[in-house]
Short mmCIF file of N, CA and C and ligand atoms in Angstrom, two decimals:
data_model
loop_
_atom_site.label_atom_id
_atom_site.label_comp_id
_atom_site.label_asym_id
_atom_site.label_seq_id
_atom_site.Cartn_x
_atom_site.Cartn_y
_atom_site.Cartn_z
N UNK A 1 0.83 -1.21 0.00
CA UNK A 1 0.00 0.00 0.00
C UNK A 1 0.86 1.25 0.00
N UNK A 2 0.25 2.32 -0.40
CA UNK A 2 0.94 3.60 -0.39
C UNK A 2 0.25 4.55 0.58
N UNK A 3 1.08 5.40 1.15
CA UNK A 3 0.59 6.39 2.11
C UNK A 3 1.00 7.77 1.62
N UNK A 4 0.24 8.77 2.03
CA UNK A 4 0.57 10.13 1.61
C UNK A 4 0.17 11.13 2.67
N UNK A 5 0.82 12.27 2.60
CA UNK A 5 0.41 13.42 3.37
C UNK A 5 0.95 14.65 2.65
N UNK A 6 0.40 15.80 2.96
CA UNK A 6 0.86 17.04 2.36
C UNK A 6 1.74 17.79 3.36
N UNK A 7 2.85 18.32 2.88
CA UNK A 7 3.68 19.17 3.72
C UNK A 7 3.10 20.59 3.69
N UNK A 8 2.47 21.01 4.78
CA UNK A 8 1.80 22.32 4.77
C UNK A 8 2.78 23.49 4.74
N UNK A 9 4.06 23.21 5.05
CA UNK A 9 5.05 24.29 5.05
C UNK A 9 5.48 24.67 3.64
N UNK A 10 5.31 23.75 2.70
CA UNK A 10 5.73 24.06 1.34
C UNK A 10 4.56 24.21 0.38
N UNK A 11 3.39 23.73 0.77
CA UNK A 11 2.19 23.89 -0.07
C UNK A 11 1.90 25.38 -0.24
N UNK A 12 1.69 25.79 -1.48
CA UNK A 12 1.39 27.19 -1.76
C UNK A 12 -0.09 27.41 -2.08
N UNK A 13 -0.90 26.42 -1.72
CA UNK A 13 -2.34 26.52 -1.91
C UNK A 13 -2.72 26.74 -3.37
N UNK A 14 -2.01 26.05 -4.25
CA UNK A 14 -2.26 26.26 -5.67
C UNK A 14 -3.58 25.63 -6.11
N UNK A 15 -4.00 24.60 -5.39
CA UNK A 15 -5.30 24.02 -5.68
C UNK A 15 -5.33 22.93 -6.72
N UNK A 16 -4.17 22.50 -7.20
CA UNK A 16 -4.16 21.48 -8.25
C UNK A 16 -4.53 20.10 -7.73
N UNK A 17 -4.08 19.77 -6.54
CA UNK A 17 -4.24 18.39 -6.08
C UNK A 17 -5.70 18.02 -5.87
N UNK A 18 -6.49 18.96 -5.35
CA UNK A 18 -7.90 18.65 -5.15
C UNK A 18 -8.68 18.55 -6.44
N UNK A 19 -8.12 19.13 -7.50
CA UNK A 19 -8.74 18.98 -8.81
C UNK A 19 -8.40 17.61 -9.41
N UNK A 20 -7.15 17.20 -9.24
CA UNK A 20 -6.72 15.89 -9.76
C UNK A 20 -7.33 14.75 -8.95
N UNK A 21 -7.41 14.95 -7.66
CA UNK A 21 -7.83 13.86 -6.77
C UNK A 21 -8.76 14.38 -5.69
N UNK A 22 -9.97 14.74 -6.08
CA UNK A 22 -10.90 15.36 -5.12
C UNK A 22 -11.30 14.43 -3.97
N UNK A 23 -11.15 13.13 -4.17
CA UNK A 23 -11.49 12.22 -3.07
C UNK A 23 -10.35 12.04 -2.09
N UNK A 24 -9.17 12.54 -2.46
CA UNK A 24 -7.99 12.36 -1.60
C UNK A 24 -7.55 13.65 -0.91
N UNK A 25 -7.69 14.78 -1.61
CA UNK A 25 -7.16 16.03 -1.06
C UNK A 25 -8.24 17.10 -0.97
N UNK A 26 -8.19 17.80 0.15
CA UNK A 26 -9.07 18.95 0.36
C UNK A 26 -8.21 20.06 0.96
N UNK A 27 -8.82 21.20 1.23
CA UNK A 27 -8.05 22.37 1.67
C UNK A 27 -8.60 22.92 2.98
N UNK A 28 -7.66 23.46 3.78
CA UNK A 28 -8.12 24.14 4.99
C UNK A 28 -8.58 25.55 4.63
N UNK A 29 -8.94 26.34 5.63
CA UNK A 29 -9.53 27.65 5.32
C UNK A 29 -8.54 28.58 4.65
N UNK A 30 -7.26 28.28 4.76
CA UNK A 30 -6.25 29.10 4.09
C UNK A 30 -5.88 28.53 2.71
N UNK A 31 -6.53 27.43 2.35
CA UNK A 31 -6.27 26.85 1.05
C UNK A 31 -5.14 25.84 1.03
N UNK A 32 -4.58 25.59 2.22
CA UNK A 32 -3.50 24.61 2.31
C UNK A 32 -4.09 23.20 2.25
N UNK A 33 -3.48 22.38 1.41
CA UNK A 33 -4.04 21.05 1.18
C UNK A 33 -3.74 20.08 2.32
N UNK A 34 -4.61 19.09 2.45
CA UNK A 34 -4.35 17.98 3.38
C UNK A 34 -4.98 16.72 2.82
N UNK A 35 -4.46 15.59 3.29
CA UNK A 35 -4.97 14.28 2.88
C UNK A 35 -6.25 14.01 3.65
N UNK A 36 -7.34 13.87 2.92
CA UNK A 36 -8.67 13.81 3.54
C UNK A 36 -8.92 12.56 4.38
N UNK A 37 -8.33 11.46 3.98
CA UNK A 37 -8.76 10.19 4.57
C UNK A 37 -8.36 10.02 6.03
N UNK A 38 -7.31 10.71 6.45
CA UNK A 38 -6.94 10.61 7.86
C UNK A 38 -6.49 11.97 8.42
N UNK A 39 -7.06 13.02 7.86
CA UNK A 39 -6.74 14.37 8.33
C UNK A 39 -5.24 14.65 8.28
N UNK A 40 -4.62 14.17 7.21
CA UNK A 40 -3.21 14.42 6.91
C UNK A 40 -2.23 13.75 7.87
N UNK A 41 -2.67 12.68 8.53
CA UNK A 41 -1.72 11.95 9.37
C UNK A 41 -0.83 11.02 8.54
N UNK A 42 -1.30 10.64 7.37
CA UNK A 42 -0.50 9.75 6.54
C UNK A 42 -0.49 8.31 7.02
N UNK A 43 -1.52 7.92 7.71
CA UNK A 43 -1.55 6.56 8.28
C UNK A 43 -2.60 5.66 7.64
N UNK A 44 -3.44 6.24 6.79
CA UNK A 44 -4.48 5.46 6.10
C UNK A 44 -4.05 5.23 4.66
N UNK A 45 -3.98 3.96 4.23
CA UNK A 45 -3.52 3.68 2.87
C UNK A 45 -4.41 4.34 1.82
N UNK A 46 -3.79 4.70 0.71
CA UNK A 46 -4.55 5.23 -0.42
C UNK A 46 -5.33 4.08 -1.05
N UNK A 47 -6.63 4.24 -1.21
CA UNK A 47 -7.42 3.16 -1.84
C UNK A 47 -6.92 2.86 -3.25
N UNK A 48 -6.89 1.57 -3.59
CA UNK A 48 -6.35 1.15 -4.89
C UNK A 48 -7.00 1.88 -6.06
N UNK A 49 -8.30 2.11 -5.96
CA UNK A 49 -8.99 2.70 -7.11
C UNK A 49 -8.72 4.20 -7.24
N UNK A 50 -7.96 4.75 -6.29
CA UNK A 50 -7.64 6.18 -6.37
C UNK A 50 -6.15 6.42 -6.63
N UNK A 51 -5.41 5.35 -6.88
CA UNK A 51 -3.96 5.50 -7.11
C UNK A 51 -3.69 6.33 -8.36
N UNK A 52 -4.47 6.14 -9.41
CA UNK A 52 -4.24 6.93 -10.63
C UNK A 52 -4.43 8.42 -10.35
N UNK A 53 -5.50 8.74 -9.63
CA UNK A 53 -5.72 10.14 -9.26
C UNK A 53 -4.56 10.67 -8.41
N UNK A 54 -4.09 9.81 -7.52
CA UNK A 54 -2.99 10.20 -6.65
C UNK A 54 -1.73 10.52 -7.47
N UNK A 55 -1.42 9.66 -8.43
CA UNK A 55 -0.23 9.90 -9.26
C UNK A 55 -0.37 11.22 -10.02
N UNK A 56 -1.57 11.49 -10.52
CA UNK A 56 -1.81 12.76 -11.21
C UNK A 56 -1.56 13.94 -10.27
N UNK A 57 -2.02 13.80 -9.04
CA UNK A 57 -1.86 14.88 -8.07
C UNK A 57 -0.38 15.13 -7.76
N UNK A 58 0.36 14.06 -7.55
CA UNK A 58 1.80 14.20 -7.27
C UNK A 58 2.49 14.91 -8.43
N UNK A 59 2.20 14.47 -9.64
CA UNK A 59 2.86 15.05 -10.80
C UNK A 59 2.46 16.52 -10.99
N UNK A 60 1.25 16.85 -10.58
CA UNK A 60 0.76 18.20 -10.82
C UNK A 60 1.12 19.22 -9.77
N UNK A 61 1.64 18.76 -8.64
CA UNK A 61 1.97 19.71 -7.57
C UNK A 61 3.25 20.45 -7.92
N UNK A 62 3.19 21.78 -8.00
CA UNK A 62 4.36 22.55 -8.42
C UNK A 62 5.45 22.64 -7.36
N UNK A 63 5.13 22.31 -6.13
CA UNK A 63 6.11 22.46 -5.05
C UNK A 63 6.52 21.12 -4.43
N UNK A 64 6.09 20.03 -5.04
CA UNK A 64 6.41 18.69 -4.52
C UNK A 64 6.04 18.56 -3.05
N UNK A 65 4.89 19.11 -2.70
CA UNK A 65 4.45 19.07 -1.31
C UNK A 65 3.70 17.79 -0.96
N UNK A 66 3.32 17.03 -1.97
CA UNK A 66 2.60 15.79 -1.71
C UNK A 66 3.62 14.68 -1.50
N UNK A 67 3.68 14.19 -0.29
CA UNK A 67 4.66 13.17 0.07
C UNK A 67 4.08 11.77 -0.14
N UNK A 68 4.98 10.84 -0.44
CA UNK A 68 4.56 9.48 -0.76
C UNK A 68 5.48 8.52 -0.02
N UNK A 69 4.90 7.45 0.52
CA UNK A 69 5.73 6.45 1.21
C UNK A 69 5.05 5.10 1.15
N UNK A 70 5.86 4.05 1.24
CA UNK A 70 5.32 2.69 1.35
C UNK A 70 4.97 2.35 2.80
N UNK A 71 5.37 3.23 3.71
CA UNK A 71 5.12 3.02 5.14
C UNK A 71 4.22 4.14 5.64
N UNK A 72 3.45 3.87 6.70
CA UNK A 72 2.69 4.97 7.30
C UNK A 72 3.64 6.06 7.79
N UNK A 73 3.22 7.30 7.64
CA UNK A 73 4.00 8.40 8.18
C UNK A 73 3.80 8.45 9.69
N UNK A 74 4.84 8.84 10.39
CA UNK A 74 4.70 9.04 11.82
C UNK A 74 3.76 10.22 12.07
N UNK A 75 2.88 10.07 13.04
CA UNK A 75 1.92 11.14 13.29
C UNK A 75 2.59 12.37 13.88
N UNK A 76 3.82 12.23 14.31
CA UNK A 76 4.49 13.38 14.93
C UNK A 76 5.21 14.24 13.91
N UNK A 77 5.31 13.80 12.67
CA UNK A 77 6.09 14.58 11.71
C UNK A 77 5.21 15.39 10.80
FE1 F3S B 1 -0.53 22.54 -2.31
FE2 F3S B 1 0.62 21.15 -4.17
FE3 F3S B 1 -1.89 20.78 -3.63
S1 F3S B 1 1.02 23.28 -3.71
S2 F3S B 1 -2.62 22.77 -2.99
S3 F3S B 1 -0.19 20.37 -2.28
S4 F3S B 1 -0.98 20.71 -5.64
#
């Protein structure tokens, strides 16, 4: 499985990821993106049927703020 989270320190609120993958990414009130499925903890696997959308989102992010891992992200990071 793959895991993801958005780095809010580098996200520039461009809005591309939620267009590519509306079921995976949403925005806070400042427009900063987060992973919807676990409130950006990075501990819930990306559903298989959304992997294509996820790849589109990663490729479309201008700041490489969408992180990807084969392991769950630590909730402290
Ligand atoms: Fe931010 Fe990248 Fe999405 S800059 S809004 S994480 S496409």
